[in-house]
Coordinates of C-alpha atoms in Angstrom, one line a residue:
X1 CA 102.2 76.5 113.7
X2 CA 101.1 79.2 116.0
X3 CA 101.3 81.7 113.3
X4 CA 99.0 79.3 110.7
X5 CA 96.6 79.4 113.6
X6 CA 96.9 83.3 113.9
X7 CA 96.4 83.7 109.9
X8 CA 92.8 81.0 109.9
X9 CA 91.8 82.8 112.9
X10 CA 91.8 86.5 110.7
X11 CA 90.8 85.1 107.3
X12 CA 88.9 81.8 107.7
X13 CA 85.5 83.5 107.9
X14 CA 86.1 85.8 105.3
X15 CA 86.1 82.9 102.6
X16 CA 89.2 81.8 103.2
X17 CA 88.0 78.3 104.2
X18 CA 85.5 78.3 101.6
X19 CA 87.9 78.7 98.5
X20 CA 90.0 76.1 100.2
X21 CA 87.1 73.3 99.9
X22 CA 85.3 74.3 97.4
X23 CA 89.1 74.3 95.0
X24 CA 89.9 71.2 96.3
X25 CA 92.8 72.2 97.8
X26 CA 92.0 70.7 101.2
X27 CA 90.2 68.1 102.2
X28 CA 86.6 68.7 104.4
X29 CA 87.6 66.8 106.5
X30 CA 91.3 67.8 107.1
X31 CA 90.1 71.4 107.0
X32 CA 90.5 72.0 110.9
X33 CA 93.6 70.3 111.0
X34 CA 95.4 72.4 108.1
X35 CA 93.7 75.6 109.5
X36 CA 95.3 75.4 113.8
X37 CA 98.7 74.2 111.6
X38 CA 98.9 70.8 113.1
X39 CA 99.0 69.3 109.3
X40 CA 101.7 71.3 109.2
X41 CA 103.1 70.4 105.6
X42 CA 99.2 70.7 104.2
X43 CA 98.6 73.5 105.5
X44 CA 102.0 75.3 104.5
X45 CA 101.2 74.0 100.9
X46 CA 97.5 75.4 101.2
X47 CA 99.1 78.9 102.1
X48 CA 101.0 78.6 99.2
X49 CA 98.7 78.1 96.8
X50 CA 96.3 80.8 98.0
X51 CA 99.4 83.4 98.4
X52 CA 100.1 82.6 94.6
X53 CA 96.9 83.0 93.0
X54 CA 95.9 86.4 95.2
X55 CA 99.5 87.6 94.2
X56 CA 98.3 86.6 90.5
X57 CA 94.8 88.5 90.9
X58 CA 96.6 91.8 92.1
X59 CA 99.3 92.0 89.7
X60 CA 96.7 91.0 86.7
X61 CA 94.2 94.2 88.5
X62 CA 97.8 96.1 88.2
X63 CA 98.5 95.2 84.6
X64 CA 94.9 96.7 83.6
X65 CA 95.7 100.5 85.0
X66 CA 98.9 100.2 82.7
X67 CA 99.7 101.9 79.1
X68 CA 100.7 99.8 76.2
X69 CA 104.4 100.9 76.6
X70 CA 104.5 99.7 80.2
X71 CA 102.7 96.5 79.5
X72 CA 105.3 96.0 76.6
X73 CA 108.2 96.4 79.4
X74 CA 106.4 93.6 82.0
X75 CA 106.7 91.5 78.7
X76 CA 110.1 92.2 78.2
X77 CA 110.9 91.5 81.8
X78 CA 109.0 88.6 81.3
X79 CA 110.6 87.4 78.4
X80 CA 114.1 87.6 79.7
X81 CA 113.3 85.9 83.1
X82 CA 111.8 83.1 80.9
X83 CA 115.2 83.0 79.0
X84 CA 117.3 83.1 82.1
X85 CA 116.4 79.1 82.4
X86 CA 119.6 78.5 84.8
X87 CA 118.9 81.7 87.0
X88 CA 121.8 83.0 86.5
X89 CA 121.2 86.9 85.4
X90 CA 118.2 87.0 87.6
X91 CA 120.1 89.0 90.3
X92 CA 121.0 91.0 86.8
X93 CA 117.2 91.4 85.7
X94 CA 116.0 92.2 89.3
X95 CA 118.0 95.2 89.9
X96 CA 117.8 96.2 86.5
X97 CA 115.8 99.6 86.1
X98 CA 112.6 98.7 84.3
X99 CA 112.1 96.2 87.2
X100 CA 113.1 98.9 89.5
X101 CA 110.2 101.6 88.1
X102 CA 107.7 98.8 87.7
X103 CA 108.0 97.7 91.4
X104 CA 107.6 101.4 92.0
X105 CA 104.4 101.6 90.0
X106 CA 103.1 98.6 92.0
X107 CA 103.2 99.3 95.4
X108 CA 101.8 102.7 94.8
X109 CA 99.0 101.2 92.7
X110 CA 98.7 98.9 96.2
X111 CA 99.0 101.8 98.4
X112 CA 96.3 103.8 96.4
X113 CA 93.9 100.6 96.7
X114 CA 94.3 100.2 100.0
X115 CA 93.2 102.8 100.7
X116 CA 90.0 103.2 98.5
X117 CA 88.7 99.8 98.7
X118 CA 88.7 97.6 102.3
X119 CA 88.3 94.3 100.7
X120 CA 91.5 94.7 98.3
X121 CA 93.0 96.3 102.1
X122 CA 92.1 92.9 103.5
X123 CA 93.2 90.3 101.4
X124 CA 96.3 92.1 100.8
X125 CA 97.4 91.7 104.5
X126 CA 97.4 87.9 103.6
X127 CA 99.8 88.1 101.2
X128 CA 101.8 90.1 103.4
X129 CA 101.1 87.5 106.5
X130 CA 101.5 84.7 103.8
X131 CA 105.2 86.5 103.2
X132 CA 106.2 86.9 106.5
X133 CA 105.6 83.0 107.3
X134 CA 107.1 82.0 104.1
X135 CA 110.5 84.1 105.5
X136 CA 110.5 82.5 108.1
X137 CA 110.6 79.2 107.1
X138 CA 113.4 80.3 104.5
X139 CA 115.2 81.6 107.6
X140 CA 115.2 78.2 109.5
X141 CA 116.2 76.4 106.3
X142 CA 119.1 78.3 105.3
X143 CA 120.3 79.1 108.8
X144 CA 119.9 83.1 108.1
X145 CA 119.8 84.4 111.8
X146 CA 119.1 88.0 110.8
X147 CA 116.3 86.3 108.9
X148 CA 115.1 84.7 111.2
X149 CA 115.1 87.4 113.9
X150 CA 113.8 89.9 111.7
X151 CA 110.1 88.0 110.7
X152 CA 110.1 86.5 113.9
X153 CA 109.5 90.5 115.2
X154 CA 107.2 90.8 112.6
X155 CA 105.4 87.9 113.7
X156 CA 104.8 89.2 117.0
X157 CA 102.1 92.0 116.2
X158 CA 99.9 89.3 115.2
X159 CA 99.7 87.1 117.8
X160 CA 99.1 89.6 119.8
X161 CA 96.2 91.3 117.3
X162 CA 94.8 87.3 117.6
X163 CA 95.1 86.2 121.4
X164 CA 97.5 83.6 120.9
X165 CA 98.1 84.3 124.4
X166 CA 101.7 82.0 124.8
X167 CA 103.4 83.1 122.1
X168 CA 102.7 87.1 123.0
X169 CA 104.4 86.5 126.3
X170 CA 107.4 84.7 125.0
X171 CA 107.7 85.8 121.9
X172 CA 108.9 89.3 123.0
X173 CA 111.3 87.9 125.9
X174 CA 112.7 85.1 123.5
X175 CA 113.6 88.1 120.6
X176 CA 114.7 90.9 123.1
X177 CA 117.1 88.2 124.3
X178 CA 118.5 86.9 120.8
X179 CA 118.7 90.6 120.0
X180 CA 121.5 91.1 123.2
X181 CA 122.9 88.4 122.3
X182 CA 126.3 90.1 121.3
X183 CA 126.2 91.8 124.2
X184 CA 125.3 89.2 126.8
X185 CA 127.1 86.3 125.1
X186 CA 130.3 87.8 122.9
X187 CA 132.6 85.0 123.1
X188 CA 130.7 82.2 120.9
X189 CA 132.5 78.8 121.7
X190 CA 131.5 77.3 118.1
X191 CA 133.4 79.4 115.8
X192 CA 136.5 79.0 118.2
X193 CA 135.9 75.2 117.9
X194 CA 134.7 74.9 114.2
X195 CA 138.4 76.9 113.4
X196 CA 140.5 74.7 116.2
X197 CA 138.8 71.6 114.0
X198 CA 139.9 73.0 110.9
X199 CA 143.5 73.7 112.1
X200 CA 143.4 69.9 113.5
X201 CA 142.6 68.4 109.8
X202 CA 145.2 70.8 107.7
X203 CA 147.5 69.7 110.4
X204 CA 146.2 66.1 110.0
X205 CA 145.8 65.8 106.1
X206 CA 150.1 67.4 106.4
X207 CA 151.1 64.4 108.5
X208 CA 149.3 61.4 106.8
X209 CA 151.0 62.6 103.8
X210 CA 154.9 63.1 105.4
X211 CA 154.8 60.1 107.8
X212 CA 153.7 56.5 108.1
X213 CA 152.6 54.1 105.8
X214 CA 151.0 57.0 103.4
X215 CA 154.3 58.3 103.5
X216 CA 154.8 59.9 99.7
X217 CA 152.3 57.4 98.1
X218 CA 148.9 59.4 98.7
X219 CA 147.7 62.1 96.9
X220 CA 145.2 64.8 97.9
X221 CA 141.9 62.8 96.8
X222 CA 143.1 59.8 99.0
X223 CA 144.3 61.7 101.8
X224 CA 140.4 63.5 102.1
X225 CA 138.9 60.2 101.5
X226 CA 141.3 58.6 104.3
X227 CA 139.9 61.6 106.7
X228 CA 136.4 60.9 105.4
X229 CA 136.2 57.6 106.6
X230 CA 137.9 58.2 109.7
X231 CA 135.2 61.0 110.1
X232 CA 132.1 58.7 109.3
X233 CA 133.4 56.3 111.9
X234 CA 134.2 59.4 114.6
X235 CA 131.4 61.3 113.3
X236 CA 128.9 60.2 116.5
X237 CA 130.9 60.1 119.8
X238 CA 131.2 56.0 119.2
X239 CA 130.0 53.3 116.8
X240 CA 126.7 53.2 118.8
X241 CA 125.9 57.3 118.6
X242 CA 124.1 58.4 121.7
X243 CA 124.2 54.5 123.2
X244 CA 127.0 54.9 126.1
X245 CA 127.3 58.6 126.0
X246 CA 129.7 59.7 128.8
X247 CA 127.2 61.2 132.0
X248 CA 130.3 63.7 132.5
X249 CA 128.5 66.9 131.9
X250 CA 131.8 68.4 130.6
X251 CA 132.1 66.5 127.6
X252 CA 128.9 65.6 127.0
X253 CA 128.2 69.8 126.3
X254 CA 131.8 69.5 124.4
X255 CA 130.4 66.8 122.0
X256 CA 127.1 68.7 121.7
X257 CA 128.6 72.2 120.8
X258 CA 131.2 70.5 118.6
X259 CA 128.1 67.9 116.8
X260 CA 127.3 69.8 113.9
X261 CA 130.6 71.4 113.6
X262 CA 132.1 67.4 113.4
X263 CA 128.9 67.0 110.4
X264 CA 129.6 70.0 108.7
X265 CA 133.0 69.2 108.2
X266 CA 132.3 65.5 107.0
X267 CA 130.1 66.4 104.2
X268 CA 132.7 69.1 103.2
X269 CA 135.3 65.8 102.9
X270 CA 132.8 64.1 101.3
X271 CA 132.3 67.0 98.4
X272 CA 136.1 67.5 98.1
X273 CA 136.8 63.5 97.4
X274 CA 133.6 63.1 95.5
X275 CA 132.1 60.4 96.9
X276 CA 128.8 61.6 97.2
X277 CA 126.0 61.5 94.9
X278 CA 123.9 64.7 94.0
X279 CA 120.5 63.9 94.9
X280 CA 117.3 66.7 94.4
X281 CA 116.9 69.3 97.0
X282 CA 113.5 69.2 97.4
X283 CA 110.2 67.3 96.4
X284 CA 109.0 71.0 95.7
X285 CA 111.7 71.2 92.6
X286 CA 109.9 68.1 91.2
X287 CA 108.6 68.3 87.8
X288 CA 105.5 66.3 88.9
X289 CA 105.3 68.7 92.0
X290 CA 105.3 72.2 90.0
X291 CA 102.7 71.0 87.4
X292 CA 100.5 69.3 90.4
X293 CA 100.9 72.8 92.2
X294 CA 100.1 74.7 88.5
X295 CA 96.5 72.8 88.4
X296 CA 95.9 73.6 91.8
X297 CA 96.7 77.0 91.3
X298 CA 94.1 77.1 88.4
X299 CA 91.6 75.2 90.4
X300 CA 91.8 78.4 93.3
X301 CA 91.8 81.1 90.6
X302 CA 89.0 79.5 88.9
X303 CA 86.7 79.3 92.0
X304 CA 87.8 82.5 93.5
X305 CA 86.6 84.0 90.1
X306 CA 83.3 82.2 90.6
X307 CA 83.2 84.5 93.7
X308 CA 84.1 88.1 94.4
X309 CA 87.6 88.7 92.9
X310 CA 89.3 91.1 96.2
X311 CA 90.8 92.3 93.6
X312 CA 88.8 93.4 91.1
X313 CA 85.4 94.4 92.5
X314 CA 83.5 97.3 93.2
X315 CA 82.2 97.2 96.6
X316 CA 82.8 99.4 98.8
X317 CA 82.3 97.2 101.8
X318 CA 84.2 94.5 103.8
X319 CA 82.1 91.4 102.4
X320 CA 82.6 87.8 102.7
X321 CA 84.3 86.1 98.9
X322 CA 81.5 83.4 98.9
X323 CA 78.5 84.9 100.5
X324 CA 79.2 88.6 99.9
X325 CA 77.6 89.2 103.5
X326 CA 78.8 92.6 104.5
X327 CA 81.0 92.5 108.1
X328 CA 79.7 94.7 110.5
X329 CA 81.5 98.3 110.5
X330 CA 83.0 97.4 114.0
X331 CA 84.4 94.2 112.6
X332 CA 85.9 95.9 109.8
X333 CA 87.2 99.0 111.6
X334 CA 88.6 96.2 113.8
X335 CA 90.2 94.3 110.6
X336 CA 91.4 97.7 109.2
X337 CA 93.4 98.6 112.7
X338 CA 94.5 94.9 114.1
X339 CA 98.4 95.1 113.1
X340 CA 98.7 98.5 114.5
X341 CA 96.7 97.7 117.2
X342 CA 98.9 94.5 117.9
X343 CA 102.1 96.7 117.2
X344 CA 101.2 99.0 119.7
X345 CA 100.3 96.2 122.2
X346 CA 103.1 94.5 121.8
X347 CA 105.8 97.2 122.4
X348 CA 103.6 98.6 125.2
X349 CA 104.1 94.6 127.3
X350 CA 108.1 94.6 126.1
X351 CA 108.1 98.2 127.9
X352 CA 106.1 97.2 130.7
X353 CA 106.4 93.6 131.2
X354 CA 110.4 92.9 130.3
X355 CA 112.3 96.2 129.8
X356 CA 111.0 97.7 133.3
X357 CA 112.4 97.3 136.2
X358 CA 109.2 95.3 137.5
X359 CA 109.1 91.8 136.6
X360 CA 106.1 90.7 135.6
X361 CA 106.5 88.6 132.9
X362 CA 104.6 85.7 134.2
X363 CA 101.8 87.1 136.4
X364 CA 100.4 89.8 134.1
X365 CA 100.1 89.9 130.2

């Protein structure tokens, strides 16, 4: 949410909140709300759509330097992504040369406009910020720690470049720490309990089918759905969950650390006796969903073009898409520099603030 806030705080008055009304894409009077983050699911969707129609106006500004042979290879990528319906060549068609040369082509056509133009410079860094935040949200959703670390250092350069005072303190500490984690914490309790689990239900599973009543009468299907029930009913710490957790410390962090192991390892049962039902992943995968997101994707495209296209404009100036007021040079020199600057700041307080031998986290920034 922080990091929404950063992003409104850089782009808002550049005609960022503009498109958004004016498109429809957020309400006038939700606007404040989406921009700080604290509509969280609004205001990731807004993001969204903006990130996909200024990634469409770039690429189309790409596709006009091209010759006719390299537009006819963009169609033939195109053509065989379009093909690959069940995705599953894509890994294939990505690595594939052509795709290879043409991603080559356009970062250096990026590179080159960066440089020339400011305003192409400008809205570029919000695909890239756009980018980072949609990484991070894949990191927490797929459980990808590297992921995770990795755009959460990139994050860091911004909230310092934007004042978000909080998280440029603790950001840094909270990542220097994950980063020692090896080092500082190399014996992880979980994996040793998530393989003593496993053991425990081979071992289990042998038994119910050698002794007792199931003695040489169940098969493997009943003898996972025999463990999957006796999972469900062990699968909080008693029938009432959290009502008369144990107050002994002990095992109340043993149930904790072992929680999610325990859940894991129930819908695993649950797959191998197939006894559950294969629901959608997301109401993003809906059809309704994608063609809602397609019109609103036209809707932003349509009024950005009533504007100043970033992409496709000749001014040589750092100008607002709705007004085309020119920013001051100072605010633009200030626009141009405020990652680097942030970077620089950043590294400069880890040095200083955590790494040193002074501790000064909390009294100095």
């Amino acid at each position: 949410m922080s990091f929404c806030t950063a992003v409104a705080k850089i782009f808002k008055d550049a005609g960022l909140q503009d498109i958004m009304i004016e498109s429809e894409i957020v309400a006038p009077g939700s606007l404040k709300g989406v921009l700080s983050g604290k509509h969280y699911n609004c205001c990731v969707r807004a993001h969204k759509m903006m990130y996909e129609v200024m990634e469409r106006l770039r690429f189309q500004a790409f596709e006009k330097t091209l010759s006719t042979l390299e537009k006819g290879d963009i169609h033939a990528i195109d053509i065989n992504v379009q093909e690959d319906k069940e995705r599953r060549k894509f890994m294939e068609i990505c690595a594939s040369d052509k795709v290879t040369d043409m991603k080559m082509l356009y970062d250096l056509f990026i590179e080159k406009q960066c440089e020339e133009n400011p305003l192409f410079a400008f809205w570029s860094k919000y695909i890239e910020m756009v980018q980072l935040l949609l990484l991070y949200i894949r990191a927490t959703r797929t459980s990808d720690w590297t992921l995770h670390l990795s755009s959460l250092r990139s994050m860091i350069p911004c909230f310092f470049a934007t004042d978000r005072v909080n998280y440029s303190r603790y950001a840094p500490c909270y990542w220097l720490e994950m980063m020692c984690l090896d080092e500082t914490h190399p014996w992880n309790v979980r994996h040793v309990f998530f393989f003593f689990i496993c053991s425990l239900l081979k071992l289990w599973l042998q038994a119910l089918h050698r002794t007792g009543p199931y003695k040489g009468k169940m098969n493997m299907d009943s003898q996972v759905w025999h463990v999957v029930k006796q999972l469900n009913r062990q699968d909080s710490k008693m029938k009432g969950g959290m009502v008369g957790m144990t107050l002994n410390k002990g095992a109340a962090h043993r149930w904790l650390m072992g929680r999610v192991e325990g859940s894991a390892i129930t819908k695993q049962c649950e797959a191998m006796a197939n006894v559950t039902e294969v629901t959608r992943l997301r109401k993003n995968l809906d059809k309704t969903r994608i063609e809602a997101d397609e019109k609103a994707v036209e809707d932003v495209t349509k009024t950005i073009k009533s504007m100043i296209n970033p992409f496709a404009n000749e001014h040589d100036e750092l100008v607002h898409l709705a007004s085309g007021t020119i920013a001051p040079l100072q605010v633009a020199e200030d626009m141009k520099t405020m990652l680097q600057k942030g970077e620089t700041a950043a590294v400069e307080f880890m040095k200083t603030h955590i790494i040193s031998d002074l501790n000064q986290t909390y009294t100095q920034r």
